[in-house]
Tab-separated table of C-alpha atoms and ligand atoms in Angstrom:
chain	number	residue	atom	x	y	z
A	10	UNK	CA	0.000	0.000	0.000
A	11	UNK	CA	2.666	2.714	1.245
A	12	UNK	CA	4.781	1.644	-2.096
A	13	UNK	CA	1.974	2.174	-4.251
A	14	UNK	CA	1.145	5.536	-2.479
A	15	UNK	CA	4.220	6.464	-2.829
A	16	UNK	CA	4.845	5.630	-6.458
A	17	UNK	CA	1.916	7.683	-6.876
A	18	UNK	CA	2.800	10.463	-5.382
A	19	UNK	CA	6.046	10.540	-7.497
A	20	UNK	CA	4.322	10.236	-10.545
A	21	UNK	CA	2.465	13.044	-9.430
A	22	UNK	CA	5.590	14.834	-8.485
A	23	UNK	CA	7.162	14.125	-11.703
A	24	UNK	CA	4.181	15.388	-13.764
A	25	UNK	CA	4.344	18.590	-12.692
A	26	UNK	CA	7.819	19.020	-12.864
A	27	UNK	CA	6.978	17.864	-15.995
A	28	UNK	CA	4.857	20.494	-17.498
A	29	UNK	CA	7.123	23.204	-15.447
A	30	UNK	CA	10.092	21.850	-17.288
A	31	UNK	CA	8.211	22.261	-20.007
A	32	UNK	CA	7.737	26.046	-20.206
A	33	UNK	CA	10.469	26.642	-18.869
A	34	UNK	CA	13.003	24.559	-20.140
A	35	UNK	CA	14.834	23.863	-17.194
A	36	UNK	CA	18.570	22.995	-17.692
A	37	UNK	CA	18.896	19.149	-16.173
A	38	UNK	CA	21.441	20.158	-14.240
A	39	UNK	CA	19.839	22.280	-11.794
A	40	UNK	CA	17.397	19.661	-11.403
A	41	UNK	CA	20.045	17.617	-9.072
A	42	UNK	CA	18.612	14.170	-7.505
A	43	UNK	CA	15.745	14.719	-9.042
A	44	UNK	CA	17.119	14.335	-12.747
A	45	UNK	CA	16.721	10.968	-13.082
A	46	UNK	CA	13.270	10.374	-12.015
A	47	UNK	CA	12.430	13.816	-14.386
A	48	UNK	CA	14.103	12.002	-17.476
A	49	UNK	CA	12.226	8.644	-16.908
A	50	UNK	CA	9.101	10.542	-17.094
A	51	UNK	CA	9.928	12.475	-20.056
A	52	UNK	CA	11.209	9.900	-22.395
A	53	UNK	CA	8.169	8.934	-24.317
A	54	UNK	CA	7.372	12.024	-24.676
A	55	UNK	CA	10.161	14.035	-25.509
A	56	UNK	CA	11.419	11.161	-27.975
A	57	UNK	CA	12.287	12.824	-31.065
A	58	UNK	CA	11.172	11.180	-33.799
A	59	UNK	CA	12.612	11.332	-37.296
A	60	UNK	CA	10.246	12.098	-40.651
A	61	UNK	CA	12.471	8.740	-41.721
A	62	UNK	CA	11.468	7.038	-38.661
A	63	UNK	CA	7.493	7.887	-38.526
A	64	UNK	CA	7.537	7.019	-42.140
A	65	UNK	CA	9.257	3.625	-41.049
A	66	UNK	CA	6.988	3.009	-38.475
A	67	UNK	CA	3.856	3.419	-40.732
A	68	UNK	CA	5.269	1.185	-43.443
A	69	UNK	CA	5.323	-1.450	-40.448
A	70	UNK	CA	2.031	-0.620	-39.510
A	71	UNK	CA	0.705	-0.194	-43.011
A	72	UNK	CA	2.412	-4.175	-43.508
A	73	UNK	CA	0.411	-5.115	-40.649
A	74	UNK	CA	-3.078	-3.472	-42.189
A	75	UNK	CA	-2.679	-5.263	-45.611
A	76	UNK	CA	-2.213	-8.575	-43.760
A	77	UNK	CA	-4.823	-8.398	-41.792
A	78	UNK	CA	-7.421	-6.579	-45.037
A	79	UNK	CA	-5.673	-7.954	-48.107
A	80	UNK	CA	-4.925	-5.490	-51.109
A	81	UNK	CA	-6.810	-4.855	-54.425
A	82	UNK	CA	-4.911	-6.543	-56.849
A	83	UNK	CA	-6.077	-3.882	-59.547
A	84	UNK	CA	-3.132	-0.847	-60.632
A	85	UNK	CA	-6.224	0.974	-62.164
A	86	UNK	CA	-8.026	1.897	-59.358
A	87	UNK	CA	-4.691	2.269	-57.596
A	88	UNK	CA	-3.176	4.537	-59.671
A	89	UNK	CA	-6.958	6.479	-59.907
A	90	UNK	CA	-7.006	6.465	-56.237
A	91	UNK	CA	-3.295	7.759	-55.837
A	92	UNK	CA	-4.314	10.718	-58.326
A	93	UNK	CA	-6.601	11.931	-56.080
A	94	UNK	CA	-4.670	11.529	-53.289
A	95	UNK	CA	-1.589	12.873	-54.391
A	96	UNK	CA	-3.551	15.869	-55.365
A	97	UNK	CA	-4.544	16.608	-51.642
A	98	UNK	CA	-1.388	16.013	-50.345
A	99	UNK	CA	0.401	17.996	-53.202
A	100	UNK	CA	-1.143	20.751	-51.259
A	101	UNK	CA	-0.990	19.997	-47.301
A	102	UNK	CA	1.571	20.730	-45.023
A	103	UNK	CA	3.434	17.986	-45.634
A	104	UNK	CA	3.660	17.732	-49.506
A	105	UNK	CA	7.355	15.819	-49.503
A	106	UNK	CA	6.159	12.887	-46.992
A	107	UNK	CA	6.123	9.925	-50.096
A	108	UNK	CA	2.626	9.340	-50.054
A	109	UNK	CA	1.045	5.925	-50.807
A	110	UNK	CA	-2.799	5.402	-51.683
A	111	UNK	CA	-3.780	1.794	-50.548
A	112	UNK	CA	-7.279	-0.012	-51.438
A	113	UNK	CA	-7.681	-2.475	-49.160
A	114	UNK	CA	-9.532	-5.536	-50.081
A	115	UNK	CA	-12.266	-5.803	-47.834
A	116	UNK	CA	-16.606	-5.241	-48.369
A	117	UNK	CA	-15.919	-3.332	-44.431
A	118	UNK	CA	-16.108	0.179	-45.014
A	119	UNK	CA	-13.239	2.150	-43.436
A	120	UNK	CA	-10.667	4.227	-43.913
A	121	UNK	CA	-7.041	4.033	-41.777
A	122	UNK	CA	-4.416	6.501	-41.964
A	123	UNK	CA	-0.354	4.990	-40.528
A	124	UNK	CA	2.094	7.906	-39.829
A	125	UNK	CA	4.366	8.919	-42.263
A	126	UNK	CA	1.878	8.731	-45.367
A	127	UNK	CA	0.156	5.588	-45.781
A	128	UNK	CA	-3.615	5.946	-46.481
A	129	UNK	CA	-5.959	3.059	-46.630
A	130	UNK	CA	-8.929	2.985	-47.814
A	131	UNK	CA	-11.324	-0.154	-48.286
A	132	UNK	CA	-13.122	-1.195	-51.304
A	133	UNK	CA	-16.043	-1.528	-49.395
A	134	UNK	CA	-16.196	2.456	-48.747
A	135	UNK	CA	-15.383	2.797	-52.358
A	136	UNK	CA	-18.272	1.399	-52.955
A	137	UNK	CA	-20.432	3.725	-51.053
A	138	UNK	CA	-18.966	6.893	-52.990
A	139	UNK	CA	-21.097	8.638	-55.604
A	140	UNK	CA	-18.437	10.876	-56.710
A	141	UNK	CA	-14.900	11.761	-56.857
A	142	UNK	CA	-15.827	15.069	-54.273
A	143	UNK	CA	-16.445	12.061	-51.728
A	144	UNK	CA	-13.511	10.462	-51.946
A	145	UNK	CA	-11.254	13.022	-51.639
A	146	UNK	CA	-12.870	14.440	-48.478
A	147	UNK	CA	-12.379	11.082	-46.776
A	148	UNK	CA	-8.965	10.848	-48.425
A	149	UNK	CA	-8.057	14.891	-47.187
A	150	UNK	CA	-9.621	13.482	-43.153
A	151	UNK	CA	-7.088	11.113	-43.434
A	152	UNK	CA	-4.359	12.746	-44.885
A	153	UNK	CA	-4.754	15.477	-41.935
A	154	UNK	CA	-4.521	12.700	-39.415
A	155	UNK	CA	-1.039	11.924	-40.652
A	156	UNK	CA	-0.136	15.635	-41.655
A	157	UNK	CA	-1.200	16.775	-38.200
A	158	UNK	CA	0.633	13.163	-36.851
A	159	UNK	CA	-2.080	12.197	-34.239
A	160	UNK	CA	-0.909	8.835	-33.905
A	161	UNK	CA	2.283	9.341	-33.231
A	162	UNK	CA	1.351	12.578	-30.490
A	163	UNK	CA	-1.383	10.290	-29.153
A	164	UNK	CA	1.478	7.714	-28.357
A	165	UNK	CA	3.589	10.136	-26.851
A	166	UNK	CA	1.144	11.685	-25.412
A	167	UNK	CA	-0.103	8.138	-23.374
A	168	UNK	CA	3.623	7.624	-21.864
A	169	UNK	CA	2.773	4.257	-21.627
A	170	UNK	CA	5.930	2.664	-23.269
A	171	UNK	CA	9.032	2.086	-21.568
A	172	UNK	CA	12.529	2.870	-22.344
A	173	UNK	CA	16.069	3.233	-22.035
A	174	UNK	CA	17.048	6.815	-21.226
A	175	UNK	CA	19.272	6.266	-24.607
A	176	UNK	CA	17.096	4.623	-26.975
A	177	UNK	CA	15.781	5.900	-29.979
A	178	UNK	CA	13.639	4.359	-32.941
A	179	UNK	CA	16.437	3.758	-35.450
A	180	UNK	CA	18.640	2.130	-32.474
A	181	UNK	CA	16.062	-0.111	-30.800
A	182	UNK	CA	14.562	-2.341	-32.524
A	183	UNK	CA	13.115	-3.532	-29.117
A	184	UNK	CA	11.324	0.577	-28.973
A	185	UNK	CA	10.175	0.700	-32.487
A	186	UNK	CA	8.414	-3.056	-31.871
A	187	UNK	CA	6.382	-1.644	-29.171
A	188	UNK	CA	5.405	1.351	-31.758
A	189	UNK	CA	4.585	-0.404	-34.268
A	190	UNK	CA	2.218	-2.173	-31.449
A	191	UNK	CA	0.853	0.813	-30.296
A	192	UNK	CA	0.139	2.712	-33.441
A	193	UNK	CA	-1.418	-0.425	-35.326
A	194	UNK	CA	-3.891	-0.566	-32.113
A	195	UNK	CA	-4.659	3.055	-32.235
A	196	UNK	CA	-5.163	3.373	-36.032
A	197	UNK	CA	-7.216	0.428	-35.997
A	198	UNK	CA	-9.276	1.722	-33.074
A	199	UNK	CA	-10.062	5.288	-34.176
A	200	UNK	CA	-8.609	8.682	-33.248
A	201	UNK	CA	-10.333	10.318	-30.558
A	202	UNK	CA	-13.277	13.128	-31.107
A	203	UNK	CA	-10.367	16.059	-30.729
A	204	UNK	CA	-8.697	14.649	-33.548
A	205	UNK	CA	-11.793	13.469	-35.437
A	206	UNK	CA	-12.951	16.890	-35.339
A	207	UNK	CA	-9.560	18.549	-36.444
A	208	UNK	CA	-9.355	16.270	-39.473
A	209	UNK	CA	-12.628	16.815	-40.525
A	210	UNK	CA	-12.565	20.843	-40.430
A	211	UNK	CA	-8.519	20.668	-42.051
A	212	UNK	CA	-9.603	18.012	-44.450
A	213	UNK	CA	-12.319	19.954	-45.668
A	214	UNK	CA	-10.211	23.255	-46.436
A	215	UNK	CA	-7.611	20.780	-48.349
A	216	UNK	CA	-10.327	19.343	-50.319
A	217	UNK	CA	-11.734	22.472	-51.116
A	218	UNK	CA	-8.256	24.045	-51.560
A	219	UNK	CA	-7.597	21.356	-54.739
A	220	UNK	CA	-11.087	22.635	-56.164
A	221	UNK	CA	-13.356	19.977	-54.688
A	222	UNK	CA	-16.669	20.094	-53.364
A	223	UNK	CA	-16.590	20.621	-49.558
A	224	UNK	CA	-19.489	18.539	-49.141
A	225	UNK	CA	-17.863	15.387	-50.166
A	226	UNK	CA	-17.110	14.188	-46.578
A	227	UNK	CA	-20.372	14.916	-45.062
A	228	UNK	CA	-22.236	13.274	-47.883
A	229	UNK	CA	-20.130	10.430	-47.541
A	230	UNK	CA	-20.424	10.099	-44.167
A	231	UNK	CA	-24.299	10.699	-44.624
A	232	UNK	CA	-24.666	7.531	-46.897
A	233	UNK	CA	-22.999	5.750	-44.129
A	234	UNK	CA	-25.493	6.847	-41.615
A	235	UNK	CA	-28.193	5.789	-44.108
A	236	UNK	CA	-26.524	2.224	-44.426
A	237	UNK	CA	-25.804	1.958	-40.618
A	238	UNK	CA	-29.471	2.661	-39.740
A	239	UNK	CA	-30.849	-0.236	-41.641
A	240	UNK	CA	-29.168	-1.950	-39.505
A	241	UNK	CA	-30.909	-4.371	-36.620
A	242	UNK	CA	-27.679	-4.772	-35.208
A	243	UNK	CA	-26.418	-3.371	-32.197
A	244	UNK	CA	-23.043	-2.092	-33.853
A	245	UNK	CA	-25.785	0.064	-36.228
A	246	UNK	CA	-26.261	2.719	-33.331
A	247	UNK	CA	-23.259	3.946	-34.827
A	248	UNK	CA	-26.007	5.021	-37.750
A	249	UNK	CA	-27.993	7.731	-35.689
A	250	UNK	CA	-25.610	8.354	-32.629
A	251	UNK	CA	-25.742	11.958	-31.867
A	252	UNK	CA	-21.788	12.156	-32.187
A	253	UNK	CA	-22.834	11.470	-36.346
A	254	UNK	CA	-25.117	14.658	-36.283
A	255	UNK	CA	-23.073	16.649	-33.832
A	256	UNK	CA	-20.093	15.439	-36.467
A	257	UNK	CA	-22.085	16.767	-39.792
A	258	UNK	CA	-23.538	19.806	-38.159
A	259	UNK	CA	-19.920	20.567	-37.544
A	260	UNK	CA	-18.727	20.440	-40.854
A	261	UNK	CA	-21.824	22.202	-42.166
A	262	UNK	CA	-20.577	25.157	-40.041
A	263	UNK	CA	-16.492	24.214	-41.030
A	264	UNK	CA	-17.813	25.074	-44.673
A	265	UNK	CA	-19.772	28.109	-43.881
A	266	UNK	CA	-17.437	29.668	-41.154
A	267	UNK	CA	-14.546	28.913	-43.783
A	268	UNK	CA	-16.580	30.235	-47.302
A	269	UNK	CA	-15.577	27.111	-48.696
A	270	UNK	CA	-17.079	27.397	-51.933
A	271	UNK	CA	-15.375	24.721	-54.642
A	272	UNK	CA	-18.136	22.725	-56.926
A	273	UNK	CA	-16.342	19.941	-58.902
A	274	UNK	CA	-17.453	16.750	-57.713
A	275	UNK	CA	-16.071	14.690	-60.522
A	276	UNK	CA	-19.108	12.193	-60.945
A	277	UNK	CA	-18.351	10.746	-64.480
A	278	UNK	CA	-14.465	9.936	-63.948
A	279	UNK	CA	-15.368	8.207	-60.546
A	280	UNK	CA	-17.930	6.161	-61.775
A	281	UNK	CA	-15.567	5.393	-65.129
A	282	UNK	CA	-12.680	4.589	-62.231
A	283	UNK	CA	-14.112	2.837	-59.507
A	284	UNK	CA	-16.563	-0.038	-60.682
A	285	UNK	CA	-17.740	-1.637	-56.915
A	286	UNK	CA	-21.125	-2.212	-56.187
A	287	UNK	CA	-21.614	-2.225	-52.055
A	288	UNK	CA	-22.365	-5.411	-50.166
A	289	UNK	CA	-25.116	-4.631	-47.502
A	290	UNK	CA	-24.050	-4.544	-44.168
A	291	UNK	CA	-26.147	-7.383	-43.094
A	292	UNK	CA	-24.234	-9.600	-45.866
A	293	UNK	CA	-20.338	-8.424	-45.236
A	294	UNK	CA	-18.591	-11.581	-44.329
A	295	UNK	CA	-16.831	-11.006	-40.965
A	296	UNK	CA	-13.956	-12.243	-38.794
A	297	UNK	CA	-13.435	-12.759	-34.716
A	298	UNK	CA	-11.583	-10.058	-33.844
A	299	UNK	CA	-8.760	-11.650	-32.826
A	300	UNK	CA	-8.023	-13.440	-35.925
A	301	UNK	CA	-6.626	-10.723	-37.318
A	302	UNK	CA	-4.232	-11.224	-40.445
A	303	UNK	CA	-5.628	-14.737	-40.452
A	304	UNK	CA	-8.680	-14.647	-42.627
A	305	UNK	CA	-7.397	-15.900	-46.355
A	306	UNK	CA	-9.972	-16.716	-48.809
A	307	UNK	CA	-10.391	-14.105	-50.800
A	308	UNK	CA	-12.803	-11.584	-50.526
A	309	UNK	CA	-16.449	-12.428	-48.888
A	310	UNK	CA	-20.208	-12.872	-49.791
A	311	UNK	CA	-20.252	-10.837	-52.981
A	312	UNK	CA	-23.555	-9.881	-53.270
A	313	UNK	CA	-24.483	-8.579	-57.331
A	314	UNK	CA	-28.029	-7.384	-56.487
A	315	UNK	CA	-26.249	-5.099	-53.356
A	316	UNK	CA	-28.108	-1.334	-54.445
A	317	UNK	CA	-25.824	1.510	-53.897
A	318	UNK	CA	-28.579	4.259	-54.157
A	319	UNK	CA	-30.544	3.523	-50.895
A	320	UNK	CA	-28.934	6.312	-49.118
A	321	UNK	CA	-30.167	8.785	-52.123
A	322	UNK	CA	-33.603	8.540	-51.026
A	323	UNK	CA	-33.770	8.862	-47.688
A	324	UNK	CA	-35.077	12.135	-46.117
A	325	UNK	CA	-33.706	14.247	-42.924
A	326	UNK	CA	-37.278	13.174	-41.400
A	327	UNK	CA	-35.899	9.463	-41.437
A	328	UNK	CA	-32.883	10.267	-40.160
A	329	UNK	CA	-34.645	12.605	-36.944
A	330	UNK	CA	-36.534	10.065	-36.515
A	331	UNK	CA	-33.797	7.275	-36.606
A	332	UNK	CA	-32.057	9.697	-33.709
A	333	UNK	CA	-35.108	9.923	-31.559
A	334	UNK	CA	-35.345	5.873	-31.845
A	335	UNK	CA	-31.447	5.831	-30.337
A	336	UNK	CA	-31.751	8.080	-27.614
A	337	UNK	CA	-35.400	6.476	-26.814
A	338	UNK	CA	-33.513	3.395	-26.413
A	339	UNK	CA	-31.343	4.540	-23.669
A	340	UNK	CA	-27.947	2.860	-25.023
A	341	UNK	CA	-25.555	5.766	-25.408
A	342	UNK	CA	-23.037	3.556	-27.000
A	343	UNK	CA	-19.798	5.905	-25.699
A	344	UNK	CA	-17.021	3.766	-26.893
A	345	UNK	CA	-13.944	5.023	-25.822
A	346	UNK	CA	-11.556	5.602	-28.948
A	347	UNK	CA	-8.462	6.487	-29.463
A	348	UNK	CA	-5.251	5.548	-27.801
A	349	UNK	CA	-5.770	6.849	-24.928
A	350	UNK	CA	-8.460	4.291	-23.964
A	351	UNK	CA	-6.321	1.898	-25.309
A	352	UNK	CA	-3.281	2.678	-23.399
A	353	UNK	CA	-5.560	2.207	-19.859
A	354	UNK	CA	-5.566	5.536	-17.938
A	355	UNK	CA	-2.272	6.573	-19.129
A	356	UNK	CA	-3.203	9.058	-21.889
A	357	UNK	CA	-4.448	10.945	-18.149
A	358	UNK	CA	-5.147	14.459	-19.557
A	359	UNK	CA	-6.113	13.809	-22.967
A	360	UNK	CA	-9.592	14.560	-23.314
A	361	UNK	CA	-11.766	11.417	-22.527
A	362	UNK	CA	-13.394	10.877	-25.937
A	363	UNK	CA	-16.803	10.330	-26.631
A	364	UNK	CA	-15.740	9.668	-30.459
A	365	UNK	CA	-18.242	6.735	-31.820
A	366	UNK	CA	-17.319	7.975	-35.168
A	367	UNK	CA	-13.956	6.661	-35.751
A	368	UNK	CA	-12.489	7.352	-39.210
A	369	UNK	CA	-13.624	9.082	-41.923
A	370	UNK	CA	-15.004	6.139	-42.920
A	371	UNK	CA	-17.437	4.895	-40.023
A	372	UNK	CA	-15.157	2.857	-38.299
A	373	UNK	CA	-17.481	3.132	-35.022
A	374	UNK	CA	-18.769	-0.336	-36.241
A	375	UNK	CA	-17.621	-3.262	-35.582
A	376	UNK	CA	-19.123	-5.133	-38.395
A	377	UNK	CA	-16.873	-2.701	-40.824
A	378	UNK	CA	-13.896	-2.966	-38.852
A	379	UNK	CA	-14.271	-6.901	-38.066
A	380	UNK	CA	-14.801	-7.293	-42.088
A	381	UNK	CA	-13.072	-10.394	-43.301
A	382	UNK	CA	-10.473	-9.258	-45.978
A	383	UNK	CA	-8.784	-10.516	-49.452
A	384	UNK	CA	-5.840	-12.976	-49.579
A	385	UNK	CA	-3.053	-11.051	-51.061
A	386	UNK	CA	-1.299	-8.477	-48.796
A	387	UNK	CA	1.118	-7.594	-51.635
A	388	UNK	CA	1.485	-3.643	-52.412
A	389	UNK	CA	0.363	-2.685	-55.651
A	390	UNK	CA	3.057	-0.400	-57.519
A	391	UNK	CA	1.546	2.833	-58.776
A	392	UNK	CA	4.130	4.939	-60.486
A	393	UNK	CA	2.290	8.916	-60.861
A	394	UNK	CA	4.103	11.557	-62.488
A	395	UNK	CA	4.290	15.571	-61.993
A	396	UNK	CA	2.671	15.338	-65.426
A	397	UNK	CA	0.012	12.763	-64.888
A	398	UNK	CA	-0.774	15.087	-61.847
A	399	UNK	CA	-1.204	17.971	-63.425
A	400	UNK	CA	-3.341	16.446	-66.396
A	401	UNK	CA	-5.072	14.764	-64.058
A	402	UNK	CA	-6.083	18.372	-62.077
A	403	UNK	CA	-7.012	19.945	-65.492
A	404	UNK	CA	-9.191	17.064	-66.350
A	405	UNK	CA	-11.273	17.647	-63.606
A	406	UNK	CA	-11.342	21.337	-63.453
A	407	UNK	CA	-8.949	20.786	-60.917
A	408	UNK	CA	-6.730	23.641	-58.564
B	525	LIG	ZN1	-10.402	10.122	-38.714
């Protein structure tokens, strides 16, 4: 009991030295006895990391993503897919990251952004898109995430990895294990609502930026809400949970407070590009959630009469009404995401989240996350030019 007391009170101790040190940036000498305890708590989180590092972490991670989903075996829809992404992040922050556009192989609809420039996106939200506007707004969300590097902050940020007061990345292989751990968990589990919220108001500026509709995410994210609330199963709360409409009302005011006005939504070279027809929710093929990696077999129950249009005809009544029905029933579904859940108590500070909205993409449901995936894990090579780029931009009326 006293050790434990004790240990806490250190912690405590060391916290606020912590944030002192901080502002102040107290010399370590000065610091005397209490040096060493200071260091130990500050090594997660004053680890500097690399751009070479983060973007060897997220190839790690990203390996560990196209195990577990598979990838399209198709350089088409790659390379159509990497044109619109490289557009967006042509024009973030972080234009010289080396970008890579992957469609995973799965009917799950999700998106999943590594550090260091690896964005995934599923065939299975492909799917769902009506237009080229709508993917690039989940593309620009996710390209934020790693512009903005949540995962790797969020890791810092939860201290909860030990290490040697000398290690770094590049010299431990031990250290960068344990990231590549922690920032496969947290991509797969969802940012929290902080971050959720950043990407979505940055992503829509970038998309809007390049000359795309603004209202590509929230119309995305609407269909999504449409499929979800079909739903009988528990995991479809995610459909009408008041995070979704707190989420779109947001970006409604993101493109208003920000006078985002772009049109081109890019319907006709979409459709001509991306030729997947969705599988209903009720019929994507899942996995236990531990078998991760393991599934094989290709991709699951393909189903040819699967209607992408439902979402087009449903009304804002439906979807009130679909809202009403969740709260009625009581279950406010708060699922803890991001790594700070993940990490136990550690991420301390960091806002608790009430994020049920995950990715871009709707990862707040299982079903979409637990999606069995494709076979092949192998990387498809794209090669994009400066030229294809910019042919590419004037094509589609473009910035
Ligand atoms: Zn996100």
């Amino acid at each position: 009991m006293r050790t434990i007391a004790r240990r806490v009170g250190m912690a405590v101790l060391g916290a606020t030295l912590l944030s002192l040190c901080a502002s102040a940036a107290l010399a370590g000498g000065a610091a005397g006895q209490l040096g060493s305890i200071l260091k130990r708590a500050q090594q997660v989180h004053d680890l500097q990391i690399t751009d070479e590092e983060e973007q060897k972490l997220g190839a790690a991670v990203s390996e560990r993503i196209r195990q577990r989903y598979g990838v399209v075996q198709d350089p088409a829809v790659h390379k159509y897919v990497t044109l619109v992404g490289a557009v967006l992040a042509q024009a973030s922050d972080r234009a010289r990251v080396p970008w890579k556009f992957i469609v995973l192989d799965t009917d799950g609809v999700n998106a999943l952004a590594a550090p260091g420039g690896y964005v995934h996106i599923t065939r299975g939200a492909l799917s769902l898109m009506k237009n080229e506007a709508e993917l690039a707004g989940v593309l620009a969300h996710e390209v934020i995430h790693i512009t903005e590097k949540h995962t790797m902050k969020a890791i810092q940020k939860g201290k909860m990895i030990q290490m040697g007061t000398s290690e770094t990345l590049s010299s431990s292989p031990a250290l960068f294990n344990k990231f590549v751990d922690k920032a496969t968990e947290g991509v797969m589990a969802g940012f929290g609502r902080g971050e959720e919220l950043e990407s979505d108001e940055k992503g829509l500026i970038l998309a809007n930026k390049v000359g795309y509709s603004p209202t590509g995410l929230s119309d995305f994210l609407t269909t999504i809400k449409e499929r979800n609330s079909g739903s009988t199963e528990k995991q479809g709360l995610f459909a009408s949970h008041p995070e979704m409409d707190e989420r779109l009302k947001k970006l409604e005011r993101g493109i208003a407070d920000n006078k985002l006005a772009s049109t081109a939504t890019v319907e006709a070279r979409f459709k001509k590009n991306i030729p997947y027809q969705p599988v209903p929710l009720g019929a994507v093929a899942t996995v236990e959630a531990g078998s991760a990696g393991l599934t094989g077999g290709g991709s699951a129950a393909k189903s040819s009469d699967a209607k992408p249009a439902d979402a087009k005809n449903a009304k804002p009544e439906d979807a009130k009404k679909d809202d009403q029905a969740a709260s009625d029933d009581g279950k406010k579904k708060k699922k803890g995401f991001g790594l700070s859940k993940l990490m136990g108590s550690g991420g301390g500070e960091e806002q608790k989240s009430a994020e049920v909205t995950g990715s871009a993409a709707g990862r707040g449901l299982d079903k979409e996350r637990n999606a069995k995936g494709g076979a092949n894990p192998a990387p498809v090579a794209v090669s994009v030019t400066a030229a294809d780029i910019t042919a590419f931009k004037k094509e589609g009326n473009l910035n």
